Amino acid sequence: MSNPIRKFQIGAVQVDLVVESSGPLLHPAEIFPDSDPHTIARQGDWLSSRLYDPASDRLVICMQSFLLRSAGKIILVDTCVGDCKQRVRPEFDEARWNWLDRLAQAGVAPEQVDIVLSTHLHVDHIGWNTHWADGRWVPTFLNARYLFVDKEYEYWSNEAGRSALQRTGDYVEDSVRPIFEAGLAEVVGVGHQIDGSLRLLHAPGHTPGHVCIEISSEGQNAIITGDLMHHPLQCRFPGWSTRFCFDAGQSRKTRLAFMAEHAGRGTLLFPAHFPDPTAGYLRAVDDKDEPHYRYEFVQD
Ligand SMILES: [Zn+2]
């Protein structure tokens, strides 16, 4: 039997974590150019087996969607890697994770989803937008409006974005274009308000139109942070951007400002790729030589 779905309540908003996969995936140097083996080895106990597998020298990375129930609507944030898609990364290529079964376990059928939104248009955040049926890629959530952030969609449609896709494999073609062709897409601004409790926050750098989703309800606050940070190592080393960042300098600036704003303020964070239980709080660590942060996962 698979693990139960992890659920959180933020005021009147329910957040379910719908996991597609979780395990050792990326070598530290493969994602963080500023890392080195000595620094990783020096981290000690906090970098536990839940976060890093020393045997394979790989960081544990989770792929998941955030299923929100808010104001009578069902909203899906990020749609993972997807099944059956031809991808450059072997772990993603022609995958069969059966994430729809996991969605069903959360009590939701695809046709019940009202809104689909991606924090950004990278391969691991748009996969289940579509699925293969009758010889083509078709929208998975037929009754949903799919929201695309204008700055993000425009980037991946322009020459720079198109040429990046030529190098990495054109996942926009199979997972974004069919949504527009089906008439289910809606382009929104970076500060779009979804309802009285949910709004987008522009957090550029990882990609130009990357957004976080702020949840504010009945005096409680949480933020789905997308790929603002990928691993708790970026709390210990907040200056580390990833190789996958469109603009590493802007990514660093956005992350540092975000961390300074939210550390110690009681904002519950949901970073896209942090392993179970994902949610946690940022604390500033008083280190005069090297100010940094600690990520405190919520207790099981
Ligand atoms: Zn990602």
PDB file of N, CA and C in Angstrom, residues 175-213:
ATOM      1  N   SER A 175       3.196  19.478 -23.931  1.00  0.00           N
ATOM      2  CA  SER A 175       2.523  19.689 -22.643  1.00  0.00           C
ATOM      3  C   SER A 175       1.923  21.081 -22.447  1.00  0.00           C
ATOM      4  N   VAL A 176       2.219  22.016 -23.342  1.00  0.00           N
ATOM      5  CA  VAL A 176       1.643  23.362 -23.224  1.00  0.00           C
ATOM      6  C   VAL A 176       0.835  23.718 -24.485  1.00  0.00           C
ATOM      7  N   ARG A 177       1.440  23.483 -25.643  1.00  0.00           N
ATOM      8  CA  ARG A 177       0.743  23.849 -26.883  1.00  0.00           C
ATOM      9  C   ARG A 177      -0.660  23.202 -27.013  1.00  0.00           C
ATOM     10  N   PRO A 178      -0.810  21.900 -26.653  1.00  0.00           N
ATOM     11  CA  PRO A 178      -2.159  21.306 -26.791  1.00  0.00           C
ATOM     12  C   PRO A 178      -3.215  21.982 -25.922  1.00  0.00           C
ATOM     13  N   ILE A 179      -2.797  22.624 -24.833  1.00  0.00           N
ATOM     14  CA  ILE A 179      -3.751  23.306 -23.962  1.00  0.00           C
ATOM     15  C   ILE A 179      -4.297  24.554 -24.674  1.00  0.00           C
ATOM     16  N   PHE A 180      -3.395  25.267 -25.347  1.00  0.00           N
ATOM     17  CA  PHE A 180      -3.825  26.448 -26.116  1.00  0.00           C
ATOM     18  C   PHE A 180      -4.705  26.005 -27.283  1.00  0.00           C
ATOM     19  N   GLU A 181      -4.309  24.921 -27.958  1.00  0.00           N
ATOM     20  CA  GLU A 181      -5.092  24.442 -29.113  1.00  0.00           C
ATOM     21  C   GLU A 181      -6.493  24.018 -28.709  1.00  0.00           C
ATOM     22  N   ALA A 182      -6.620  23.510 -27.467  1.00  0.00           N
ATOM     23  CA  ALA A 182      -7.940  23.064 -26.994  1.00  0.00           C
ATOM     24  C   ALA A 182      -8.774  24.220 -26.448  1.00  0.00           C
ATOM     25  N   GLY A 183      -8.175  25.418 -26.401  1.00  0.00           N
ATOM     26  CA  GLY A 183      -8.920  26.586 -25.909  1.00  0.00           C
ATOM     27  C   GLY A 183      -9.076  26.615 -24.392  1.00  0.00           C
ATOM     28  N   LEU A 184      -8.216  25.886 -23.683  1.00  0.00           N
ATOM     29  CA  LEU A 184      -8.348  25.836 -22.218  1.00  0.00           C
ATOM     30  C   LEU A 184      -7.371  26.759 -21.494  1.00  0.00           C
ATOM     31  N   ALA A 185      -6.537  27.470 -22.250  1.00  0.00           N
ATOM     32  CA  ALA A 185      -5.492  28.308 -21.632  1.00  0.00           C
ATOM     33  C   ALA A 185      -5.986  29.719 -21.361  1.00  0.00           C
ATOM     34  N   GLU A 186      -5.481  30.272 -20.265  1.00  0.00           N
ATOM     35  CA  GLU A 186      -5.752  31.672 -19.942  1.00  0.00           C
ATOM     36  C   GLU A 186      -4.437  32.287 -19.479  1.00  0.00           C
ATOM     37  N   VAL A 187      -4.042  33.381 -20.112  1.00  0.00           N
ATOM     38  CA  VAL A 187      -2.777  34.031 -19.758  1.00  0.00           C
ATOM     39  C   VAL A 187      -3.070  35.110 -18.715  1.00  0.00           C
ATOM     40  N   VAL A 188      -2.306  35.048 -17.597  1.00  0.00           N
ATOM     41  CA  VAL A 188      -2.561  35.970 -16.478  1.00  0.00           C
ATOM     42  C   VAL A 188      -1.274  36.712 -16.122  1.00  0.00           C
ATOM     43  N   GLY A 189      -1.404  37.788 -15.364  1.00  0.00           N
ATOM     44  CA  GLY A 189      -0.241  38.575 -14.935  1.00  0.00           C
ATOM     45  C   GLY A 189       0.481  37.924 -13.766  1.00  0.00           C
ATOM     46  N   VAL A 190       1.697  38.412 -13.465  1.00  0.00           N
ATOM     47  CA  VAL A 190       2.525  37.791 -12.415  1.00  0.00           C
ATOM     48  C   VAL A 190       1.944  37.976 -11.007  1.00  0.00           C
ATOM     49  N   GLY A 191       1.010  38.924 -10.834  1.00  0.00           N
ATOM     50  CA  GLY A 191       0.429  39.129  -9.504  1.00  0.00           C
ATOM     51  C   GLY A 191      -1.026  38.681  -9.433  1.00  0.00           C
ATOM     52  N   HIS A 192      -1.405  37.791 -10.330  1.00  0.00           N
ATOM     53  CA  HIS A 192      -2.808  37.369 -10.454  1.00  0.00           C
ATOM     54  C   HIS A 192      -3.388  36.866  -9.121  1.00  0.00           C
ATOM     55  N   GLN A 193      -4.595  37.304  -8.821  1.00  0.00           N
ATOM     56  CA  GLN A 193      -5.315  36.835  -7.629  1.00  0.00           C
ATOM     57  C   GLN A 193      -6.292  35.755  -8.070  1.00  0.00           C
ATOM     58  N   ILE A 194      -6.120  34.553  -7.552  1.00  0.00           N
ATOM     59  CA  ILE A 194      -6.982  33.438  -7.981  1.00  0.00           C
ATOM     60  C   ILE A 194      -8.325  33.512  -7.268  1.00  0.00           C
ATOM     61  N   ASP A 195      -8.281  33.743  -5.972  1.00  0.00           N
ATOM     62  CA  ASP A 195      -9.511  33.967  -5.199  1.00  0.00           C
ATOM     63  C   ASP A 195      -9.119  34.784  -3.972  1.00  0.00           C
ATOM     64  N   GLY A 196     -10.007  34.894  -2.994  1.00  0.00           N
ATOM     65  CA  GLY A 196      -9.732  35.744  -1.836  1.00  0.00           C
ATOM     66  C   GLY A 196      -8.550  35.275  -0.996  1.00  0.00           C
ATOM     67  N   SER A 197      -8.136  34.019  -1.171  1.00  0.00           N
ATOM     68  CA  SER A 197      -7.054  33.470  -0.340  1.00  0.00           C
ATOM     69  C   SER A 197      -5.767  33.187  -1.110  1.00  0.00           C
ATOM     70  N   LEU A 198      -5.836  33.154  -2.429  1.00  0.00           N
ATOM     71  CA  LEU A 198      -4.692  32.696  -3.229  1.00  0.00           C
ATOM     72  C   LEU A 198      -4.254  33.755  -4.232  1.00  0.00           C
ATOM     73  N   ARG A 199      -2.956  34.053  -4.197  1.00  0.00           N
ATOM     74  CA  ARG A 199      -2.469  34.979  -5.223  1.00  0.00           C
ATOM     75  C   ARG A 199      -1.039  34.624  -5.616  1.00  0.00           C
ATOM     76  N   LEU A 200      -0.674  35.016  -6.821  1.00  0.00           N
ATOM     77  CA  LEU A 200       0.670  34.734  -7.330  1.00  0.00           C
ATOM     78  C   LEU A 200       1.640  35.810  -6.871  1.00  0.00           C
ATOM     79  N   LEU A 201       2.876  35.395  -6.610  1.00  0.00           N
ATOM     80  CA  LEU A 201       3.959  36.316  -6.269  1.00  0.00           C
ATOM     81  C   LEU A 201       5.070  36.100  -7.286  1.00  0.00           C
ATOM     82  N   HIS A 202       5.460  37.139  -7.980  1.00  0.00           N
ATOM     83  CA  HIS A 202       6.523  37.003  -8.969  1.00  0.00           C
ATOM     84  C   HIS A 202       7.856  36.766  -8.254  1.00  0.00           C
ATOM     85  N   ALA A 203       8.556  35.707  -8.612  1.00  0.00           N
ATOM     86  CA  ALA A 203       9.850  35.374  -8.003  1.00  0.00           C
ATOM     87  C   ALA A 203      10.810  35.000  -9.128  1.00  0.00           C
ATOM     88  N   PRO A 204      11.268  35.994  -9.894  1.00  0.00           N
ATOM     89  CA  PRO A 204      12.021  35.716 -11.122  1.00  0.00           C
ATOM     90  C   PRO A 204      13.455  35.268 -10.862  1.00  0.00           C
ATOM     91  N   GLY A 205      14.038  34.642 -11.846  1.00  0.00           N
ATOM     92  CA  GLY A 205      15.441  34.235 -11.790  1.00  0.00           C
ATOM     93  C   GLY A 205      15.602  32.799 -12.247  1.00  0.00           C
ATOM     94  N   HIS A 206      14.925  31.875 -11.547  1.00  0.00           N
ATOM     95  CA  HIS A 206      14.992  30.478 -12.002  1.00  0.00           C
ATOM     96  C   HIS A 206      14.474  30.409 -13.439  1.00  0.00           C
ATOM     97  N   THR A 207      13.350  31.086 -13.655  1.00  0.00           N
ATOM     98  CA  THR A 207      12.878  31.401 -15.016  1.00  0.00           C
ATOM     99  C   THR A 207      12.328  32.837 -14.954  1.00  0.00           C
ATOM    100  N   PRO A 208      12.112  33.479 -16.115  1.00  0.00           N
ATOM    101  CA  PRO A 208      11.688  34.894 -16.095  1.00  0.00           C
ATOM    102  C   PRO A 208      10.331  35.130 -15.428  1.00  0.00           C
ATOM    103  N   GLY A 209       9.401  34.205 -15.628  1.00  0.00           N
ATOM    104  CA  GLY A 209       8.060  34.415 -15.084  1.00  0.00           C
ATOM    105  C   GLY A 209       7.737  33.465 -13.950  1.00  0.00           C
ATOM    106  N   HIS A 210       8.756  32.973 -13.279  1.00  0.00           N
ATOM    107  CA  HIS A 210       8.526  32.045 -12.154  1.00  0.00           C
ATOM    108  C   HIS A 210       7.692  32.737 -11.075  1.00  0.00           C
ATOM    109  N   VAL A 211       6.692  32.032 -10.556  1.00  0.00           N
ATOM    110  CA  VAL A 211       5.860  32.582  -9.477  1.00  0.00           C
ATOM    111  C   VAL A 211       5.780  31.624  -8.295  1.00  0.00           C
ATOM    112  N   CYS A 212       5.571  32.198  -7.112  1.00  0.00           N
ATOM    113  CA  CYS A 212       5.183  31.443  -5.925  1.00  0.00           C
ATOM    114  C   CYS A 212       3.672  31.646  -5.753  1.00  0.00           C
ATOM    115  N   ILE A 213       3.036  30.800  -4.976  1.00  0.00           N
ATOM    116  CA  ILE A 213       1.607  30.977  -4.695  1.00  0.00           C
ATOM    117  C   ILE A 213       1.447  31.237  -3.204  1.00  0.00           C
TER     118      ILE A 213
END
